[in-house]
mmCIF file of C-alpha atoms in Angstrom:
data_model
loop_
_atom_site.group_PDB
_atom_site.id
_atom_site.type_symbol
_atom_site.label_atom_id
_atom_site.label_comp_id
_atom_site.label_asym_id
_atom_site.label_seq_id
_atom_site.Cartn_x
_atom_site.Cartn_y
_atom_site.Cartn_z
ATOM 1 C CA UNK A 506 0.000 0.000 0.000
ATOM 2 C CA UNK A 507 2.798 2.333 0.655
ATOM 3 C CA UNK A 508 4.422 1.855 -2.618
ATOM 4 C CA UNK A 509 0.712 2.642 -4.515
ATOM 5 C CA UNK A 510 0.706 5.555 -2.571
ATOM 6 C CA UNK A 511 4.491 6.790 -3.702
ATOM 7 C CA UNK A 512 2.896 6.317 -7.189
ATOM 8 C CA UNK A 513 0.433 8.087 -7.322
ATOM 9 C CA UNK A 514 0.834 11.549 -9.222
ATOM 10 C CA UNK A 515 -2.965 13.273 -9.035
ATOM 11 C CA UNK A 516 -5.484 13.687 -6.750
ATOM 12 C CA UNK A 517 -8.860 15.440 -5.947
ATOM 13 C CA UNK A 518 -8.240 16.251 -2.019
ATOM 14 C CA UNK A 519 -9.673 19.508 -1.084
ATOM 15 C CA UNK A 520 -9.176 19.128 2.730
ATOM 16 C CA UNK A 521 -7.219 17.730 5.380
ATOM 17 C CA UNK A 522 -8.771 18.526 9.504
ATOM 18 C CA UNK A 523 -6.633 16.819 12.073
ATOM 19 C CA UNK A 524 -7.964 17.587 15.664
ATOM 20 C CA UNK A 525 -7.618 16.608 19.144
ATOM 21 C CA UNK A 526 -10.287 17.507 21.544
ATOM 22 C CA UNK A 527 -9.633 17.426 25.281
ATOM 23 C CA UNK A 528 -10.107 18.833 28.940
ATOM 24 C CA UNK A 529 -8.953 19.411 31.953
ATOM 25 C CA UNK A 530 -6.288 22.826 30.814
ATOM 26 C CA UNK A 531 -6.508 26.346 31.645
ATOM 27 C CA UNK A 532 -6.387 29.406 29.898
ATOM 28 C CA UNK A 533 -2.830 30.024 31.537
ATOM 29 C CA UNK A 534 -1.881 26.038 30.350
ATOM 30 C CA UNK A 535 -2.998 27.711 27.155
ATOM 31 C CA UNK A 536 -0.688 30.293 27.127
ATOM 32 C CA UNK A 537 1.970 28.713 28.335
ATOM 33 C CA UNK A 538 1.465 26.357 25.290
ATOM 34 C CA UNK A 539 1.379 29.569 22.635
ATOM 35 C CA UNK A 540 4.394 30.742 24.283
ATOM 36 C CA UNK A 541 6.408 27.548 24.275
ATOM 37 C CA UNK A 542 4.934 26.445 20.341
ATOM 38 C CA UNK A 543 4.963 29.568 18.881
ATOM 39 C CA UNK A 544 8.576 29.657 17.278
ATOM 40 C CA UNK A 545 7.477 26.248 15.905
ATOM 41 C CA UNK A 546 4.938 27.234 14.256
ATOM 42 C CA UNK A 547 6.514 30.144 12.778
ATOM 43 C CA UNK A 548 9.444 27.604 11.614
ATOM 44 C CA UNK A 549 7.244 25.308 9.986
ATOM 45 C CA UNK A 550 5.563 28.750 7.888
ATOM 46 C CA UNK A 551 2.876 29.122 10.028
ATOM 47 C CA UNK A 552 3.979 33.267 10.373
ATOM 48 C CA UNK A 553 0.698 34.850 10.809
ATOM 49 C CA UNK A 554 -0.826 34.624 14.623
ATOM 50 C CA UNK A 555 -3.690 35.995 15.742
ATOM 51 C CA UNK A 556 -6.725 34.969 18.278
ATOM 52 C CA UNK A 557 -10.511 34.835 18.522
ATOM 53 C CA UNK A 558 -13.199 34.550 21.539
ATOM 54 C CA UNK A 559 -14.511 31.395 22.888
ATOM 55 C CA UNK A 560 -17.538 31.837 24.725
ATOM 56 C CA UNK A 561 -19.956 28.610 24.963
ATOM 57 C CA UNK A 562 -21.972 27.143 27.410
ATOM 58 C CA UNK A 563 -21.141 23.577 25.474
ATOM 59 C CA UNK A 564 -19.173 22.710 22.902
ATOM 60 C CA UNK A 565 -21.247 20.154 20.927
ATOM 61 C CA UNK A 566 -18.322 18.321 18.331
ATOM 62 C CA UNK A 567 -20.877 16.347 15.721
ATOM 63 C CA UNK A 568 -18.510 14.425 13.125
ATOM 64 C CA UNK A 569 -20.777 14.947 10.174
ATOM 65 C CA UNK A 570 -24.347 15.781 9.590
ATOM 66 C CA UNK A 571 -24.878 12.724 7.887
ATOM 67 C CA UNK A 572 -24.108 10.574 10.655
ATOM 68 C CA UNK A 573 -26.371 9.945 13.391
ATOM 69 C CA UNK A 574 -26.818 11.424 16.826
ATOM 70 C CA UNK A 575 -25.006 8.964 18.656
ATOM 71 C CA UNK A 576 -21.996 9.751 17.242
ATOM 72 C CA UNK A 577 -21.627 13.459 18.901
ATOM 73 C CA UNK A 578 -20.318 14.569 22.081
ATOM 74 C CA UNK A 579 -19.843 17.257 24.493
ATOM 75 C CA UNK A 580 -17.320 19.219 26.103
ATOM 76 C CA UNK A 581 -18.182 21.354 28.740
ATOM 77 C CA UNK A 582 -16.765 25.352 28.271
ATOM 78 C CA UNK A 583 -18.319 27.283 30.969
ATOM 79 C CA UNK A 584 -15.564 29.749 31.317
ATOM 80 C CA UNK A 585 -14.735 32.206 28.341
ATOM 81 C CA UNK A 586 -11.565 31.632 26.759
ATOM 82 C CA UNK A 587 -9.234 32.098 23.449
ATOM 83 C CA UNK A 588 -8.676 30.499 20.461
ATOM 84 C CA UNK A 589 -5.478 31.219 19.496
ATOM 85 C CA UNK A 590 -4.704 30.920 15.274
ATOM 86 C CA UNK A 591 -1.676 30.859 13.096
ATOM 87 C CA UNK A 592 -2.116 30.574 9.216
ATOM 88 C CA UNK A 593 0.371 30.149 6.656
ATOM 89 C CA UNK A 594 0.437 31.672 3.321
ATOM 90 C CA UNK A 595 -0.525 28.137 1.925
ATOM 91 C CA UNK A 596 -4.467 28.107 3.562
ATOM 92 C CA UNK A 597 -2.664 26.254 6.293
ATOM 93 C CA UNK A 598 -4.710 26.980 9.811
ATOM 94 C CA UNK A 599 -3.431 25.790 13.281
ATOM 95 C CA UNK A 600 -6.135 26.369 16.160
ATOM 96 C CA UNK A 601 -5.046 26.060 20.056
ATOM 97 C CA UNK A 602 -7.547 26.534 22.598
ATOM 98 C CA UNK A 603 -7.962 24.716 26.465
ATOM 99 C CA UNK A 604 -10.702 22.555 24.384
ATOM 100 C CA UNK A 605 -8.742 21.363 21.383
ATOM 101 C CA UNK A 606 -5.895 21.571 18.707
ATOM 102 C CA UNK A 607 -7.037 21.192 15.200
ATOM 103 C CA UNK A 608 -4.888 21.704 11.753
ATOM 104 C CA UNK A 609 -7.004 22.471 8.757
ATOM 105 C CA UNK A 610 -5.414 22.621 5.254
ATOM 106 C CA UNK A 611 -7.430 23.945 2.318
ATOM 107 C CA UNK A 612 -5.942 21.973 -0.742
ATOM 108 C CA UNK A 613 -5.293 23.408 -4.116
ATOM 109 C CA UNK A 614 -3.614 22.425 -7.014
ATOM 110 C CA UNK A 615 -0.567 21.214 -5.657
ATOM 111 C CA UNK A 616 -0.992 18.306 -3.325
ATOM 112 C CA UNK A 617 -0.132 18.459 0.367
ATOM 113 C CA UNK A 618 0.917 15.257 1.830
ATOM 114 C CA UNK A 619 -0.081 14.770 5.566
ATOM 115 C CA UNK A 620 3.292 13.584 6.143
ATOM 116 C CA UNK A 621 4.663 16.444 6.325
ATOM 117 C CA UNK A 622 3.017 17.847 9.254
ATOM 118 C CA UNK A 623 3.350 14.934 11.565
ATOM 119 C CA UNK A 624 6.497 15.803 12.985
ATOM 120 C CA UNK A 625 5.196 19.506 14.287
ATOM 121 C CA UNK A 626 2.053 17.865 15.277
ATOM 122 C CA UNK A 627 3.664 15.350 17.796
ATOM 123 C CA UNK A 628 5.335 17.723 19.060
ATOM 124 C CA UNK A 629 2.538 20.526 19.427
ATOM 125 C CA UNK A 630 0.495 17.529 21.065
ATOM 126 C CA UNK A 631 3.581 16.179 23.218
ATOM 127 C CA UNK A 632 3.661 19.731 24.674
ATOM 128 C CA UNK A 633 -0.295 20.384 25.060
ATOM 129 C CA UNK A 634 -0.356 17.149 27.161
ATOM 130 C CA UNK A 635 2.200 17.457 29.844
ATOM 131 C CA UNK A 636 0.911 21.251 30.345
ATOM 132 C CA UNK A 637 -1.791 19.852 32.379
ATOM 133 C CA UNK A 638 -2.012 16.863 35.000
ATOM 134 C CA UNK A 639 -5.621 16.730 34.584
ATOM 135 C CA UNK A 640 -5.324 16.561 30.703
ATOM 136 C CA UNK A 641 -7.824 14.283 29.308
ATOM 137 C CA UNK A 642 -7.816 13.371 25.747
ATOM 138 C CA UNK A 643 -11.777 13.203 24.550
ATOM 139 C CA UNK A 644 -11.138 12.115 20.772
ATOM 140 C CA UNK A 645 -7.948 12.407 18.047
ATOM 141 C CA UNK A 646 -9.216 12.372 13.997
ATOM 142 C CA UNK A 647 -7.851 12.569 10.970
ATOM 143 C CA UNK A 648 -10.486 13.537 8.321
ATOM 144 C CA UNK A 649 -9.635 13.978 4.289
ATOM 145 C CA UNK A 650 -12.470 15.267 1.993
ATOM 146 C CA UNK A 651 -11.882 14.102 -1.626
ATOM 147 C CA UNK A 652 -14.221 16.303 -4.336
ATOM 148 C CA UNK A 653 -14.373 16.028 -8.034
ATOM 149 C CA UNK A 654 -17.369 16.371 -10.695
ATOM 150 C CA UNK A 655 -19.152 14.012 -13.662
ATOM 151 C CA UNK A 656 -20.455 14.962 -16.344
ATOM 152 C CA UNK A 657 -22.748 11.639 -16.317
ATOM 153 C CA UNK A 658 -23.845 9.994 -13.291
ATOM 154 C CA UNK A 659 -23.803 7.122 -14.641
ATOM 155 C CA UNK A 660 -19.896 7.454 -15.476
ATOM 156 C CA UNK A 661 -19.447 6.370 -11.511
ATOM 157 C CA UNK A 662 -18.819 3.318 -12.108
ATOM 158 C CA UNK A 663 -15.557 4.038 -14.670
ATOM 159 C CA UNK A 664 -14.040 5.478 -11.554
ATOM 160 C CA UNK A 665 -15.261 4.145 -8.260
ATOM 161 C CA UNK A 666 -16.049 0.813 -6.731
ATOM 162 C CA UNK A 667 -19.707 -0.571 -6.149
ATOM 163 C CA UNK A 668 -18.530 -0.469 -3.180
ATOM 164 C CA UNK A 669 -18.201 3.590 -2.611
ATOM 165 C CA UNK A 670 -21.179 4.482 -4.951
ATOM 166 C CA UNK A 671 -23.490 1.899 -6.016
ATOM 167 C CA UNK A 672 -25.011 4.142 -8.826
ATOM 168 C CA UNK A 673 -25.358 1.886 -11.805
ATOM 169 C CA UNK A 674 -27.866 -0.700 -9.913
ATOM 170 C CA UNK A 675 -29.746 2.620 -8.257
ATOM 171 C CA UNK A 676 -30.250 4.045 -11.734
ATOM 172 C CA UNK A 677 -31.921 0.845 -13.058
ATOM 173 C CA UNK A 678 -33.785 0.003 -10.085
ATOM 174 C CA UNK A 679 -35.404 3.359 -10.703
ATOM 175 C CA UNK A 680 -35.379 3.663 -14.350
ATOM 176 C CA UNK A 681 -37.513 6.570 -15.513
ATOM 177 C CA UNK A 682 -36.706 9.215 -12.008
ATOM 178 C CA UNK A 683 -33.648 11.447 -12.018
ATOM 179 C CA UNK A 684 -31.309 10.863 -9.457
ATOM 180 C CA UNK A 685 -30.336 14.268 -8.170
ATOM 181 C CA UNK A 686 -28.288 13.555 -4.849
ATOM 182 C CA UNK A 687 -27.360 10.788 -2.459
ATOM 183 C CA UNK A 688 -25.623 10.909 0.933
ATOM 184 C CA UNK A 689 -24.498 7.405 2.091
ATOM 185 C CA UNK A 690 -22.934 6.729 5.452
ATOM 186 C CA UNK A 691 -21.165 3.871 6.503
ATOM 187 C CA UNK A 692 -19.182 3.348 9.820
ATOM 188 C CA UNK A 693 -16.380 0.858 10.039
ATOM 189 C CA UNK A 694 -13.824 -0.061 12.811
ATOM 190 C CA UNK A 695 -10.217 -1.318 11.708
ATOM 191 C CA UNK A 696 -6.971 -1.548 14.067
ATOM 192 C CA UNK A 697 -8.784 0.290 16.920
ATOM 193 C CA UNK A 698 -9.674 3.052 14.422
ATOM 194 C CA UNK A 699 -13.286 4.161 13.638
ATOM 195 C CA UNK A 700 -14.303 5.417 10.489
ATOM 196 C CA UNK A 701 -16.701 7.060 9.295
ATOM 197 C CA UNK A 702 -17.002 6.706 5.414
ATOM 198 C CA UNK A 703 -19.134 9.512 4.166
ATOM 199 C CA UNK A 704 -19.900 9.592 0.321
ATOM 200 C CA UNK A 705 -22.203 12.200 -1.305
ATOM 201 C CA UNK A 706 -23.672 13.150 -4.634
ATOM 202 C CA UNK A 707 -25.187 16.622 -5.498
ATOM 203 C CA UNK A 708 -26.792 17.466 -9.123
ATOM 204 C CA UNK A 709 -25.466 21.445 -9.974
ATOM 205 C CA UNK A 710 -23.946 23.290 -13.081
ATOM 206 C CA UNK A 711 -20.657 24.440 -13.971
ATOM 207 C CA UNK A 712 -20.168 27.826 -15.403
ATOM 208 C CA UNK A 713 -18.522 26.874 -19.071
ATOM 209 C CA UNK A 714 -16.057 30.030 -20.368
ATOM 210 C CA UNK A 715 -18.802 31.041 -22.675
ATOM 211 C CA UNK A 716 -20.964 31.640 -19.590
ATOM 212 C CA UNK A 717 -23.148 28.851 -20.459
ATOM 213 C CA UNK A 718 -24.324 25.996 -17.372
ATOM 214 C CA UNK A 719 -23.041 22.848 -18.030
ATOM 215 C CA UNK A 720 -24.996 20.095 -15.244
ATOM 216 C CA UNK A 721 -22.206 18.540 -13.411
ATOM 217 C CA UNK A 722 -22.237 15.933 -10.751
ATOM 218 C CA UNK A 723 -20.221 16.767 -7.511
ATOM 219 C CA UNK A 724 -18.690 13.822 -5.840
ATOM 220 C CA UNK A 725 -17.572 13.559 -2.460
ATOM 221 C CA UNK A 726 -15.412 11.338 -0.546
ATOM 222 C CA UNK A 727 -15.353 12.211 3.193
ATOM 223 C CA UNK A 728 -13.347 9.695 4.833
ATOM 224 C CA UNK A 729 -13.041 10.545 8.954
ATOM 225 C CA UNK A 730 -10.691 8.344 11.301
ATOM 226 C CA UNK A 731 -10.368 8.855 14.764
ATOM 227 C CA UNK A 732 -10.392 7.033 18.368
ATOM 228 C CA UNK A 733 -12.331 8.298 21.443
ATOM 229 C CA UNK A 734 -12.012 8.154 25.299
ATOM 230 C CA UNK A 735 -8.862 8.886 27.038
ATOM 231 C CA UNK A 736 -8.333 5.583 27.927
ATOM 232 C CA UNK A 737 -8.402 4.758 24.685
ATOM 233 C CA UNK A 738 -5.871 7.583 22.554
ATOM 234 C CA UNK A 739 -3.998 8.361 26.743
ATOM 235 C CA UNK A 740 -1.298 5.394 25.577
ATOM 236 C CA UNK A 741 -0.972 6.588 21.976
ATOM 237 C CA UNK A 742 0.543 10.199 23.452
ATOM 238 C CA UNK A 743 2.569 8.879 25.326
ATOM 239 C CA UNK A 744 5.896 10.356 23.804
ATOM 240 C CA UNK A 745 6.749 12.029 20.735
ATOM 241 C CA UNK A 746 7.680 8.586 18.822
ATOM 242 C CA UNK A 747 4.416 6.571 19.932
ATOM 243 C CA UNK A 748 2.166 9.882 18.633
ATOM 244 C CA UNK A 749 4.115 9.896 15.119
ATOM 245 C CA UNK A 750 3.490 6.330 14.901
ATOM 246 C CA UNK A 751 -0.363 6.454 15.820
ATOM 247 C CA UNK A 752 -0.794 9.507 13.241
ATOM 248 C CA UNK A 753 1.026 7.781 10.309
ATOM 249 C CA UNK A 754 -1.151 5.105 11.123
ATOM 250 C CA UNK A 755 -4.248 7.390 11.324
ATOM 251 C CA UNK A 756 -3.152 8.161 7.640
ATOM 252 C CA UNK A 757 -2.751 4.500 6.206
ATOM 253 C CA UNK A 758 -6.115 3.567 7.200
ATOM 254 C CA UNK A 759 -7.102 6.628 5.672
ATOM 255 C CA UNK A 760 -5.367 6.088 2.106
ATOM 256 C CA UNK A 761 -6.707 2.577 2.261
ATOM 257 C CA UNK A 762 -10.301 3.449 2.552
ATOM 258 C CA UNK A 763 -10.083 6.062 -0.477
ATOM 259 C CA UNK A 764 -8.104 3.523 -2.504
ATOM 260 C CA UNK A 765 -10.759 0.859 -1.741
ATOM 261 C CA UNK A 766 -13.305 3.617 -3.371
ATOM 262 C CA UNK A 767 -11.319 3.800 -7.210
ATOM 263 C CA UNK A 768 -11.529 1.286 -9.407
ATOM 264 C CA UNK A 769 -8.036 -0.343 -10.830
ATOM 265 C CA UNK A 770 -8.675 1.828 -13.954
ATOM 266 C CA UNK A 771 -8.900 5.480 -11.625
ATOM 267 C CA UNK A 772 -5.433 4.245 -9.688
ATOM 268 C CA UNK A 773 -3.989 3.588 -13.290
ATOM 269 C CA UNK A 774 -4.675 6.783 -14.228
ATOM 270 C CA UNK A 775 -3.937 8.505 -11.030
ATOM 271 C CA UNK A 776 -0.485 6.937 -11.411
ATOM 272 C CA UNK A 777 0.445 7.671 -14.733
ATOM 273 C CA UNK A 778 2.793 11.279 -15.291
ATOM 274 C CA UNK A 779 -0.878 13.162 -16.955
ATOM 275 C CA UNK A 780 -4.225 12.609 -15.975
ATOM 276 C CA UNK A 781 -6.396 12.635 -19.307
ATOM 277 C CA UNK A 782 -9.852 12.230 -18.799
ATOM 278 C CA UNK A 783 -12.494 14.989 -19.984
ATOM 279 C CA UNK A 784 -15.752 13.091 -18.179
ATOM 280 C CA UNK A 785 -14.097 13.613 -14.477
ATOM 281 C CA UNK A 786 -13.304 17.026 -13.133
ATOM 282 C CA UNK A 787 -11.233 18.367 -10.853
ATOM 283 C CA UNK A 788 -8.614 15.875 -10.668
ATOM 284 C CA UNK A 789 -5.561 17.657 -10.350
#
């Protein structure tokens, strides 16, 4: 799986959210953190800083609204407090509060492997947990959004398994209705990991350079893995090494699901040096 993954030359990621909710810091833990991480994050590019309020009774974290109530939780926030932000020049975001740690990473063009952040986020992490004795980890995730557009719906099937969209056998089934959107949700649990694997279709138009619409198809692929309870993800941060280790492995269940969604045909073409295709979109 690891060699697939050096080959592969495209994509269609448009965002990468890693965050770790917890409890049991205070606002001063907090600061102590910004003043300890800061010239990290300013290493790793991250060289604009700034802050916003936090002011909530709760803080109600729901994965996805696709996915059912049971899979929410709360964290109690009865205290105002600060998020505290620092942004690349890349649409890179890191987010440090007394409630959580997220990175969010708007993808363009030019692929961003997760990789490359692991290193600053062990560390980050390593530091956020020995602020506090009472630190208590709540949940960690790792969540990649994949989006990309069909002409056809019924072109699915060249690109993605049964498995991810079963579109062919929906469209017959209901020959004669127009199939205009689909949200499909479907949990799994693999090495200790949950996942939630979120796939959605939406009907809309693309503006053409003549200024025509042109219906399009937008595809989703909203893969989420994470593990809850501290008892659970407590072990995992142990030390620097063990949370490297538990994030790269975050990230291989993660490219195994989304591989698991193309068929052989999409990885062929997602390996070779130019993607040529004119009925997908947005595969960069």
């Amino acid at each position: 799986m690891e060699l697939l993954r050096n080959q592969i030359k495209h994509h269609f990621l448009n965002q990468i959210v890693f965050r770790l909710d917890y409890e049991g810091l205070l606002e001063k833990d907090v600061e102590e953190c910004v003043f300890n991480l800061r010239q990290k994050f300013y290493g790793a590019d991250f060289t604009h800083m700034n802050r916003r309020a936090e002011n909530q009774v709760d803080i109600q974290v729901k994965i996805d609204l696709n996915v059912s109530s049971d899979n929410e939780y709360m964290v109690s926030n009865t205290n105002e407090g600060w998020v505290y932000i620092f942004s690349s020049d890349s649409n890179e975001v890191i987010e440090l509060s007394k409630n959580f740690f997220t990175l969010t990473i708007e993808v363009d063009k030019e692929y961003k492997t997760f990789d490359k952040y692991i290193s600053l986020l062990a560390e980050s992490i390593e530091f956020i947990k020995n602020c506090s004795p009472y630190f208590r980890a709540l949940r960690m995730g790792l969540r990649k959004i994949n989006v990309c557009f069909l002409k056809e719906l019924n072109l699915a099937s060249s690109f993605f398994t049964k498995a991810a969209f079963n579109v062919e056998e929906i469209m017959n089934q209901f020959s004669g209705f127009e199939c205009t959107g689909s949200n499909m949700v479907t949990l799994f649990v693999k090495d200790g990991y949950c996942i939630n694997y979120v796939r959605n279709i939406q009907k809309g138009a693309m503006q053409q350079e003549d200024g025509s619409q042109e219906p399009v198809y937008q595809i989703a692929l909203d893969i989420d893995v994470y593990r809850e309870s501290d008892k659970e993800i407590r072990h995992l941060l142990s030390e620097n090494k063990s949370i490297e280790t538990t994030l790269r492995e975050q990230n291989k269940v993660e490219f195994e699901m989304f591989i698991k969604s193309l068929t052989d045909a999409m990885i062929k073409k997602m390996t070779e040096d130019d993607f040529e295709c004119t009925e997908i979109l947005g595969v960069n």
